[in-house]
Structure formats: C-alpha cells, structure tokens
PDB file of C-alpha atoms in Angstrom:
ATOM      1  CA  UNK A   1      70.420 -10.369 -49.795  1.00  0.00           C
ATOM      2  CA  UNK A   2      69.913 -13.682 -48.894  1.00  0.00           C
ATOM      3  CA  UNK A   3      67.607 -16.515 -51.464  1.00  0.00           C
ATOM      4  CA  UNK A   4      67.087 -19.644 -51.832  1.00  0.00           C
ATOM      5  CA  UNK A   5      66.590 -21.502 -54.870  1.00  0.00           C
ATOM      6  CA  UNK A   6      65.135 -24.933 -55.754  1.00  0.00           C
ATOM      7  CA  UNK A   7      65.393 -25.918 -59.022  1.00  0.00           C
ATOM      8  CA  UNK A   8      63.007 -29.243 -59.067  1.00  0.00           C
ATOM      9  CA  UNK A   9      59.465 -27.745 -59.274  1.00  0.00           C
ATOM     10  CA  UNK A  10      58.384 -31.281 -59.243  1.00  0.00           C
ATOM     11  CA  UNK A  11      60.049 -34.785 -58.642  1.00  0.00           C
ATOM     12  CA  UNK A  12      58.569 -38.160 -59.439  1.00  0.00           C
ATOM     13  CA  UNK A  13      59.478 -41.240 -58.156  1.00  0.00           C
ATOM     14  CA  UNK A  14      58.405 -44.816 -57.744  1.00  0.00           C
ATOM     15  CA  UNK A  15      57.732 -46.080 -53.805  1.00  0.00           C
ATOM     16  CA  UNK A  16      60.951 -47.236 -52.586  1.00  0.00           C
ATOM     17  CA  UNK A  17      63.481 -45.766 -54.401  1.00  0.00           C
ATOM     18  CA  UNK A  18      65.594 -42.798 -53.457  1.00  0.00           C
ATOM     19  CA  UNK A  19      64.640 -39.686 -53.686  1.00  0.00           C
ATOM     20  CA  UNK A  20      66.536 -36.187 -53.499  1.00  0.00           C
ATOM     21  CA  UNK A  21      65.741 -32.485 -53.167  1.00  0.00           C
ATOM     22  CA  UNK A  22      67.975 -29.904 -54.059  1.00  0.00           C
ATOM     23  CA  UNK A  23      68.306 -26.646 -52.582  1.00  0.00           C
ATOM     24  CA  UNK A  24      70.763 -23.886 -52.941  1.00  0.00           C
ATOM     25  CA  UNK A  25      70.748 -20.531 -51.257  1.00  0.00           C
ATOM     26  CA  UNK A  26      72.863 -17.741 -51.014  1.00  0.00           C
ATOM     27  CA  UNK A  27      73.906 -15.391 -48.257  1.00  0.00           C
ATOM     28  CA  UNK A  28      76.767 -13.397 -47.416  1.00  0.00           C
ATOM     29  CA  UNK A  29      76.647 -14.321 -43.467  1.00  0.00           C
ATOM     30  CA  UNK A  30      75.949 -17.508 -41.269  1.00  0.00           C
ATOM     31  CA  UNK A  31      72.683 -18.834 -42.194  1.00  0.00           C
ATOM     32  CA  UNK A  32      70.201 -21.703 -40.430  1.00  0.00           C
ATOM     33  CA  UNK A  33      68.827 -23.674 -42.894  1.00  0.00           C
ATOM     34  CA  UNK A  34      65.427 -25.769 -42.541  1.00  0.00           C
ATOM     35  CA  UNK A  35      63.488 -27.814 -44.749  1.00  0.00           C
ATOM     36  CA  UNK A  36      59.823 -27.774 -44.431  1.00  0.00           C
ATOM     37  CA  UNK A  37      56.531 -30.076 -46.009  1.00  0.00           C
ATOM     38  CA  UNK A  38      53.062 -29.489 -46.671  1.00  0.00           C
ATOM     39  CA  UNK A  39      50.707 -32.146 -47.336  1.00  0.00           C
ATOM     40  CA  UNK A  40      47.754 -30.752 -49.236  1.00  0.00           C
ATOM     41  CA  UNK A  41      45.184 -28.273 -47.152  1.00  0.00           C
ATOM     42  CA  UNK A  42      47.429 -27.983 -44.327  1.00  0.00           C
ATOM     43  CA  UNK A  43      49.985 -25.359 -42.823  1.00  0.00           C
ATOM     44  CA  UNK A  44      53.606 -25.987 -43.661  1.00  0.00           C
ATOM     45  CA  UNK A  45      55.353 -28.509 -40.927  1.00  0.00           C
ATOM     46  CA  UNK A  46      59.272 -28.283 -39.997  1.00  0.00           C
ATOM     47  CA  UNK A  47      60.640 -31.488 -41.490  1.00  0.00           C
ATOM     48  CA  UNK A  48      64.507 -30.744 -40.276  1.00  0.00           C
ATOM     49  CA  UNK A  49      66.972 -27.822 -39.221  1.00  0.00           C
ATOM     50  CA  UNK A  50      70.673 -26.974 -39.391  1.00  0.00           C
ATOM     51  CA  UNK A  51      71.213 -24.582 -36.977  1.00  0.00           C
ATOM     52  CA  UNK A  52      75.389 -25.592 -36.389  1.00  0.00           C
ATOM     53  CA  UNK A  53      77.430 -28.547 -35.503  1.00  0.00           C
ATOM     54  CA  UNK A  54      77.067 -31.714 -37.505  1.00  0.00           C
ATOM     55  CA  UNK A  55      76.026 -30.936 -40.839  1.00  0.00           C
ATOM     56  CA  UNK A  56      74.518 -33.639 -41.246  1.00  0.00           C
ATOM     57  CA  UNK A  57      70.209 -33.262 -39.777  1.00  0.00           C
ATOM     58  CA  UNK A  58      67.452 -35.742 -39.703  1.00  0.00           C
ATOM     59  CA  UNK A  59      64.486 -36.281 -39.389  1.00  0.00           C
ATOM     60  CA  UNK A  60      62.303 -38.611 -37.147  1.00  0.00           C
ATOM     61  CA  UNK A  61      60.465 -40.370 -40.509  1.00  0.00           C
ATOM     62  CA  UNK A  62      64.065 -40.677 -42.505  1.00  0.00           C
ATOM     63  CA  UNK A  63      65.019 -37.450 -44.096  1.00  0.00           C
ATOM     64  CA  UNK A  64      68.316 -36.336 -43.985  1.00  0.00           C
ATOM     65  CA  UNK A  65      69.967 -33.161 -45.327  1.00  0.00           C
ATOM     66  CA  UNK A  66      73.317 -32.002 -45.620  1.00  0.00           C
ATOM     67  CA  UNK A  67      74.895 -28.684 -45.042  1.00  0.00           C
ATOM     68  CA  UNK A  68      77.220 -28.180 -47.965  1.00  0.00           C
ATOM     69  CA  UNK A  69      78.945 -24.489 -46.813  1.00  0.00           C
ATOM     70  CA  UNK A  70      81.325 -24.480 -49.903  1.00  0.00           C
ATOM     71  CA  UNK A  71      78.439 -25.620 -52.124  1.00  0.00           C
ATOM     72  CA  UNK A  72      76.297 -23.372 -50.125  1.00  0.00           C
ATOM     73  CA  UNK A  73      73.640 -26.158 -50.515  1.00  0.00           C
ATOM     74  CA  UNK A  74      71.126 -28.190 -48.159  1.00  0.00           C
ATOM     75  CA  UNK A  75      69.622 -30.827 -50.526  1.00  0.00           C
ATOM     76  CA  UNK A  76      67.379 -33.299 -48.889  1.00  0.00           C
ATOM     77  CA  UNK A  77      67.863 -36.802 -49.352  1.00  0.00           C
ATOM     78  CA  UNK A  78      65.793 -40.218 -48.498  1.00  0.00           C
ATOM     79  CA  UNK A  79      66.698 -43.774 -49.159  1.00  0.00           C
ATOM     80  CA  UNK A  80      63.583 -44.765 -49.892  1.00  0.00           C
ATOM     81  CA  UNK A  81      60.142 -43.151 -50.117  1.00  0.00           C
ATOM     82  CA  UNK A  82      57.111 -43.656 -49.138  1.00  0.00           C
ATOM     83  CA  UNK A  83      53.090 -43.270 -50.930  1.00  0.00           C
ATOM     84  CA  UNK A  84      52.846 -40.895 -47.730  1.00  0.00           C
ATOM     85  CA  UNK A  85      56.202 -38.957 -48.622  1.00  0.00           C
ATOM     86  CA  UNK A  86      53.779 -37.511 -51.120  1.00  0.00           C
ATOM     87  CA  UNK A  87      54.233 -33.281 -50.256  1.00  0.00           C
ATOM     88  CA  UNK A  88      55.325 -30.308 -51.419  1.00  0.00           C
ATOM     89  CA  UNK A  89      58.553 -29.343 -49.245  1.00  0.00           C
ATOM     90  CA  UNK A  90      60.097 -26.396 -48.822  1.00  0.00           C
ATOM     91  CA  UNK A  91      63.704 -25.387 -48.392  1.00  0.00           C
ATOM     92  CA  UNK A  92      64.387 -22.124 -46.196  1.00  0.00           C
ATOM     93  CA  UNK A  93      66.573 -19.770 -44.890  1.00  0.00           C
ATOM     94  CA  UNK A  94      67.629 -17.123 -42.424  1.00  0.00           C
ATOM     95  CA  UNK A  95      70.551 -14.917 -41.987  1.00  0.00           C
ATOM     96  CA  UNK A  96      72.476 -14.626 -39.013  1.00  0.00           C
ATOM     97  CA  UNK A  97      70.347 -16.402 -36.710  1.00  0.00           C
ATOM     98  CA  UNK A  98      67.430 -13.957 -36.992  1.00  0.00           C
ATOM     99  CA  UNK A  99      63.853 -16.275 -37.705  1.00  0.00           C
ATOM    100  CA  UNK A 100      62.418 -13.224 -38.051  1.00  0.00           C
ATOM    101  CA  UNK A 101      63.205 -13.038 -41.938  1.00  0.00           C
ATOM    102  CA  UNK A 102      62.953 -16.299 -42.864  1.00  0.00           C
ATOM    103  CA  UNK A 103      62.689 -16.653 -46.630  1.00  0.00           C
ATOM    104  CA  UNK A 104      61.792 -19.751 -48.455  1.00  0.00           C
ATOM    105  CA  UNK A 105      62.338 -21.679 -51.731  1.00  0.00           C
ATOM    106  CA  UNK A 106      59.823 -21.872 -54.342  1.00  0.00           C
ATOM    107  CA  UNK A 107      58.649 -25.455 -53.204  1.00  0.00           C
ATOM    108  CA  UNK A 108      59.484 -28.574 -54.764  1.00  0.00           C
ATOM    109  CA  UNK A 109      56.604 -31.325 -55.783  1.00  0.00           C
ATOM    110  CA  UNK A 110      58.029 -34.722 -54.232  1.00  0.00           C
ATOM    111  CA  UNK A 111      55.201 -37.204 -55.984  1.00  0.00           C
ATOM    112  CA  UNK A 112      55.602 -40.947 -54.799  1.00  0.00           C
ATOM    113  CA  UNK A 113      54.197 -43.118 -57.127  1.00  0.00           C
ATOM    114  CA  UNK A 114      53.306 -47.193 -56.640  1.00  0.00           C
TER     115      UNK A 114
ATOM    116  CA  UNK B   1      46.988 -25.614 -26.611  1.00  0.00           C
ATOM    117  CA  UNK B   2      45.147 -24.579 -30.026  1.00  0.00           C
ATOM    118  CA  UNK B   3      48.701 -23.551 -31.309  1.00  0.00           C
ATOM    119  CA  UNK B   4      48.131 -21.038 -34.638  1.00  0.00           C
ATOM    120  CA  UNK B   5      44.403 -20.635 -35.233  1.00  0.00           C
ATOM    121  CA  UNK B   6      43.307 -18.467 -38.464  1.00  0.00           C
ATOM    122  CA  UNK B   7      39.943 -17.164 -39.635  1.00  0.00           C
ATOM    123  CA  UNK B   8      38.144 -17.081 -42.147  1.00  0.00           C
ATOM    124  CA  UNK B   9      39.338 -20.461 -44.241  1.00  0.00           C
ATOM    125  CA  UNK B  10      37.678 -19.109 -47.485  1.00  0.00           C
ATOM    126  CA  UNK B  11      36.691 -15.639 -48.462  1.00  0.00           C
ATOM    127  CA  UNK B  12      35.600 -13.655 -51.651  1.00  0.00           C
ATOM    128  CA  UNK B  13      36.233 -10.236 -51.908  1.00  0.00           C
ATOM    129  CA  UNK B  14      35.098  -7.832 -54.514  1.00  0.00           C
ATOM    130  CA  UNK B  15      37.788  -5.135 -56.004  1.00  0.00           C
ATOM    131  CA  UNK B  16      38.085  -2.442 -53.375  1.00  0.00           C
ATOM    132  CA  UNK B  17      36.572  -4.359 -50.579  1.00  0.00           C
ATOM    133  CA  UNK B  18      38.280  -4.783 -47.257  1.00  0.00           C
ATOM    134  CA  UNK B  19      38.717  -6.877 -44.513  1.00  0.00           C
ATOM    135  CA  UNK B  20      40.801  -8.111 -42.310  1.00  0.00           C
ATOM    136  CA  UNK B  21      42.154 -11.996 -41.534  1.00  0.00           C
ATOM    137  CA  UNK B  22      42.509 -12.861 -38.171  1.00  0.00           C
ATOM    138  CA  UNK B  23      45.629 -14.756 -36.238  1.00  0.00           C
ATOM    139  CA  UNK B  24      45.439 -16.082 -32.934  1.00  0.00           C
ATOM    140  CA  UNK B  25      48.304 -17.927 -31.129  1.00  0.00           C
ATOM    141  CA  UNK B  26      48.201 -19.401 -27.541  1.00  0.00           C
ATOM    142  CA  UNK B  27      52.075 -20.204 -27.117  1.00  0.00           C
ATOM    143  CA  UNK B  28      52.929 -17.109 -25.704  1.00  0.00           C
ATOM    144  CA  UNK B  29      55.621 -16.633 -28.743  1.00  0.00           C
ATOM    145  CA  UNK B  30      57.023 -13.407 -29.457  1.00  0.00           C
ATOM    146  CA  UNK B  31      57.929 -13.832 -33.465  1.00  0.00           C
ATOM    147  CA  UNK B  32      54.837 -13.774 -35.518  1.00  0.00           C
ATOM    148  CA  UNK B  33      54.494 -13.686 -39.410  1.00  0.00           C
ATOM    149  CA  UNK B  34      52.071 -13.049 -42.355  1.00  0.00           C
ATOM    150  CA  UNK B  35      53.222 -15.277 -45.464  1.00  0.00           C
ATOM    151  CA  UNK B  36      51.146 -15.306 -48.547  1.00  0.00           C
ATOM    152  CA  UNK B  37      51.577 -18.423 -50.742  1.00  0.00           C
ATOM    153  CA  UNK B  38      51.099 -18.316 -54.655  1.00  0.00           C
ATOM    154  CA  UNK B  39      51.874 -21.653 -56.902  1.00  0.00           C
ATOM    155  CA  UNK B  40      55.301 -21.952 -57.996  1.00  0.00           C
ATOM    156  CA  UNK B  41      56.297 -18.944 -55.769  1.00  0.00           C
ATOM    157  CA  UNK B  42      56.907 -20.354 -52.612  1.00  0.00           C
ATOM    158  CA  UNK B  43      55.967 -18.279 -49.350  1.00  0.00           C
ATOM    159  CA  UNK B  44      56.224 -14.741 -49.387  1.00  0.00           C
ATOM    160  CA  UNK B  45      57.013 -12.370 -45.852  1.00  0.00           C
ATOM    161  CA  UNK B  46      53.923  -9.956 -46.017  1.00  0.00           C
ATOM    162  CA  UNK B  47      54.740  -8.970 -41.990  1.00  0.00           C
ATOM    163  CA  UNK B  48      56.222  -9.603 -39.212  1.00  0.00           C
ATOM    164  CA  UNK B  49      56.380  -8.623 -35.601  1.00  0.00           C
ATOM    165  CA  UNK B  50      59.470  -9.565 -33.026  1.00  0.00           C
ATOM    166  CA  UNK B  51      56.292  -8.674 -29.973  1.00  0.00           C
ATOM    167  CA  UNK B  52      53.471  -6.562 -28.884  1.00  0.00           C
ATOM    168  CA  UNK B  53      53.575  -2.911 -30.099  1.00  0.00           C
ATOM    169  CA  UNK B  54      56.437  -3.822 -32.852  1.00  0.00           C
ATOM    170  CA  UNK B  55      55.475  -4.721 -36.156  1.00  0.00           C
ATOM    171  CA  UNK B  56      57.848  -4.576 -39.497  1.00  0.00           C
ATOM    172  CA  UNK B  57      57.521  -5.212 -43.459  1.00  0.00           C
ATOM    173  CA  UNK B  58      58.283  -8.501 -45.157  1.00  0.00           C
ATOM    174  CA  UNK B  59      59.048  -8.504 -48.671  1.00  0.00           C
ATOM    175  CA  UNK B  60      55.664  -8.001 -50.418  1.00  0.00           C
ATOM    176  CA  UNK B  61      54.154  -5.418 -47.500  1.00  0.00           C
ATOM    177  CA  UNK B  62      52.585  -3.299 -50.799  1.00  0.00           C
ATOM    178  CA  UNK B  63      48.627  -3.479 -49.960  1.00  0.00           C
ATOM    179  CA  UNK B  64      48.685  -4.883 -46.294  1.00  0.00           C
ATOM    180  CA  UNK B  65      49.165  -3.928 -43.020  1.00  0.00           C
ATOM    181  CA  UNK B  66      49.532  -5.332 -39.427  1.00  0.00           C
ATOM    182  CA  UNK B  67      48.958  -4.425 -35.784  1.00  0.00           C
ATOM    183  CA  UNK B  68      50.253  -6.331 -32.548  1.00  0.00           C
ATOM    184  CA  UNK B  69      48.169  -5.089 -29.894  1.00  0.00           C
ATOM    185  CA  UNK B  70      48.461  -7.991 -27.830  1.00  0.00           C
ATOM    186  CA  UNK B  71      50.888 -11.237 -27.752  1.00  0.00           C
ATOM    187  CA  UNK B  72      48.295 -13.492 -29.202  1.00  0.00           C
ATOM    188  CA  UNK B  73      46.792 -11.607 -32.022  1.00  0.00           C
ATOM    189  CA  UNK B  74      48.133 -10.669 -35.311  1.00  0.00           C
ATOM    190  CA  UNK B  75      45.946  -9.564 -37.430  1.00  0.00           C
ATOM    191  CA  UNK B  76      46.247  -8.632 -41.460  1.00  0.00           C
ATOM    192  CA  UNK B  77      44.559  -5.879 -43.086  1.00  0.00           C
ATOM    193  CA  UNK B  78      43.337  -5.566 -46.847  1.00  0.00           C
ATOM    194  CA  UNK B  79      42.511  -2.190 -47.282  1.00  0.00           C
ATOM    195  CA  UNK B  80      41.502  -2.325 -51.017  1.00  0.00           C
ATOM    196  CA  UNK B  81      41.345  -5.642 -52.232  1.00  0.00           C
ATOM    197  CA  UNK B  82      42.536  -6.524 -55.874  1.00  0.00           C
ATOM    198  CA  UNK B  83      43.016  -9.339 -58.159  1.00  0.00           C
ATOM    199  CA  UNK B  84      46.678  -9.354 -57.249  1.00  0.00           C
ATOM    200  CA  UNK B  85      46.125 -10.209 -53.809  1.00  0.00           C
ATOM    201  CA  UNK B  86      44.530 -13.582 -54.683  1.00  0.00           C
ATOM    202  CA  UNK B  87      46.068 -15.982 -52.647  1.00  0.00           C
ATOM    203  CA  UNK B  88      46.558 -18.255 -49.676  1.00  0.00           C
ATOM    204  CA  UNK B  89      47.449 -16.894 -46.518  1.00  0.00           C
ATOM    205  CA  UNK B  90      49.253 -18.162 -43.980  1.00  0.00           C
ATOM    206  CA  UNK B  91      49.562 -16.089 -40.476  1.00  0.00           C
ATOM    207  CA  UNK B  92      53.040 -18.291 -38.221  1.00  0.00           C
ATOM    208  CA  UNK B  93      54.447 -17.855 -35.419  1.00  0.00           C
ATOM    209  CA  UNK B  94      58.453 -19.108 -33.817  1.00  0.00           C
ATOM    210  CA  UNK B  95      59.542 -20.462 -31.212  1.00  0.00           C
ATOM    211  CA  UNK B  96      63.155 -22.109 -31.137  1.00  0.00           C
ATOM    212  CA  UNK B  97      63.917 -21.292 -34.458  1.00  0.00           C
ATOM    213  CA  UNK B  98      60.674 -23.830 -35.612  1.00  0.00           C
ATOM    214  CA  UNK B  99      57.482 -21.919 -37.161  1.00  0.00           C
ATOM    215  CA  UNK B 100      54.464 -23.070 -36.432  1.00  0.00           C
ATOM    216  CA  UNK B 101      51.862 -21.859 -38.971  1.00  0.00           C
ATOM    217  CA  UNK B 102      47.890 -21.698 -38.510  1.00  0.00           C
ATOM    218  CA  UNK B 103      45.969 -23.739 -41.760  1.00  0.00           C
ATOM    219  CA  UNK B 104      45.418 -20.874 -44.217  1.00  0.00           C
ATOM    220  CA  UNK B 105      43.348 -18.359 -45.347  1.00  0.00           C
ATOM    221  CA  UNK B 106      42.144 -18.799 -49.252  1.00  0.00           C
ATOM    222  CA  UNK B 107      41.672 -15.204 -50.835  1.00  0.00           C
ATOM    223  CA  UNK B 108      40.149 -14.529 -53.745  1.00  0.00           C
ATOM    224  CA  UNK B 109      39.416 -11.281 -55.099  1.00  0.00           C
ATOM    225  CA  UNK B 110      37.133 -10.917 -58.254  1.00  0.00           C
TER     226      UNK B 110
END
C-alpha cells in the first residue's frame, strides 16, 4: 500500500533563508506526487504536481520540488522564504494515476520568522 | 462559480447524536471526497465517490457514510456521534488531478 511520510512536523526559519521540506513515500507502482498548503482556517490549496516528464515542478510563488524515483522522494525546496510562506503543507500521493485515493503526509509546520 | 461550499462551519454534538454535513460543488466534477483532519495526522479518506450513484470507503469509513444522489452533492453522515469523531472536516472534489476542497467543518463531540 502506498504512504507517505514527512518527517519535519515543524520547520523554523528566519525570512530569507532557504527552506526545505522533505517528503518520502512509498508505492509499488507509478505514483503522481503533489504538494499542498494551508494557511490557517482555510481548505488545503495545490501548491505543485508531478504528474511525469521533468522532474523537476514549480510553483508560480517559487517552490520547487523534485521527483527523486530512486530516492522515492519529493522534498520541497525554496531559496528564500517569505513572512507569508508561513503554512502548514502537505505532501501527497496517488497510485497509478487514480486521484481517487489520494493519501497525504502528516503535514509539516513551515514557520517563517523575521 | 462558488467552487466547494460546506455547511455547518462549527457544530457540537452530544454522544449518540447525529447529523449530517453537507457538500455542495458547482464544477460539474465527477471525483468527490470526505477527508477528516486531526493534528499531527494529516488528512484522512473517510469517502469517496468517482460520480452520481457510486460511492466507496476511504481509509477511516468506521462511523460514516455517504450518498451521491446528484453530481453536486455529497453529503456525510454521523450516525452516532462519539468523542472519536472530533475533528475537522473537509468535503473536496478533482478535477485534472488538482483537489479543490470546501473550508471545513469543525466537529466536536462531547
């Protein structure tokens, strides 16, 4: 059965610096891979997607992951954060194609501070 | 378009008590889903349904179930409420391999 596993419940880090997000997962067949955020009292948002080709996604406010197949990894990454980075983001994934069983990370706390 | 609306945003519920949470969509999307979120847990599949008429389990279906009468209603039923079923709930639906969820439903049962 497919998981997904992020080991950084929470991540500080001063404004401007670099920031990464790991996520592992494991599955058995093809997988897409997405990373999504929630700011606080809102729905979850789709941040990025691998769904095949370049491996390398991003976003439209400068994330970028990575699909790592023989790491089986998608660890998001950003040169340098923002107060308003300030989220909880998810990593998630889904076998074969199929969005219908999409399953997702336990959520990692990305807290920019000044 | 509304996108993924969800009602109530707050309820209390005694033990035993039912009810049932509404979801609404106005995309005209097929996939739609029943997450529960608890902290440090990450989202949880309650339910989902690939159309009308066709609903399956999730991961944590125990306590729950769904209908799909129509394309834009999804709706989540607590039969017997209990303190385990304290959480937020989040009702989604996909298009294009993106979710789009509704704002949440915050459950708690005392």
């Amino acid at each position: 059965a497919q998981s997904v596993t992020q080991l950084d419940s929470q991540v500080p880090v001063f404004e401007e610096a670099p920031v990464e997000l790991r996520c592992n997962y494991s599955s058995s067949v093809s997988v897409y891979l997405f990373w999504y955020v929630q700011y606080p009292n809102q729905g979850l948002q789709l941040l990025l997607k691998y769904l095949s080709g370049s491996t390398l996604v991003e976003s439209i406010n400068g994330f970028e992951a990575e699909f790592n197949k023989s790491q089986t990894s998608f660890h998001l990454r950003k040169p340098s954060v923002h107060i308003s980075d300030t989220a909880e983001y998810f990593c998630a994934v889904s076998e074969g194609g199929a969005t219908n069983k999409l399953i997702f990370g336990t959520g990692t706390l990305l807290a920019v501070q000044p | 378009n509304a996108g993924v609306t969800q009602t109530p945003k707050f309820r209390i519920l005694k033990i035993g008590q039912s009810m049932t949470l509404q979801c609404t969509q106005d995309m005209n999307h097929n996939y739609m889903y029943w997450y529960r979120q608890d902290p440090g847990m990450g989202l949880k599949l309650i339910y989902y349904s690939v159309g009308a008429g066709i609903t399956d389990k999730g991961e944590v279906p125990n306590g729950y179930n769904v209908s799909r009468s129509t394309t834009e209603d999804f709706p989540l039923r607590l039969e017997l409420a209990a303190p385990s079923q304290t959480s937020v709930y989040f009702c989604a639906s996909t298009k294009n391999e993106k979710l789009f969820f509704g704002s949440g439903t915050q459950l708690s049962v005392l």
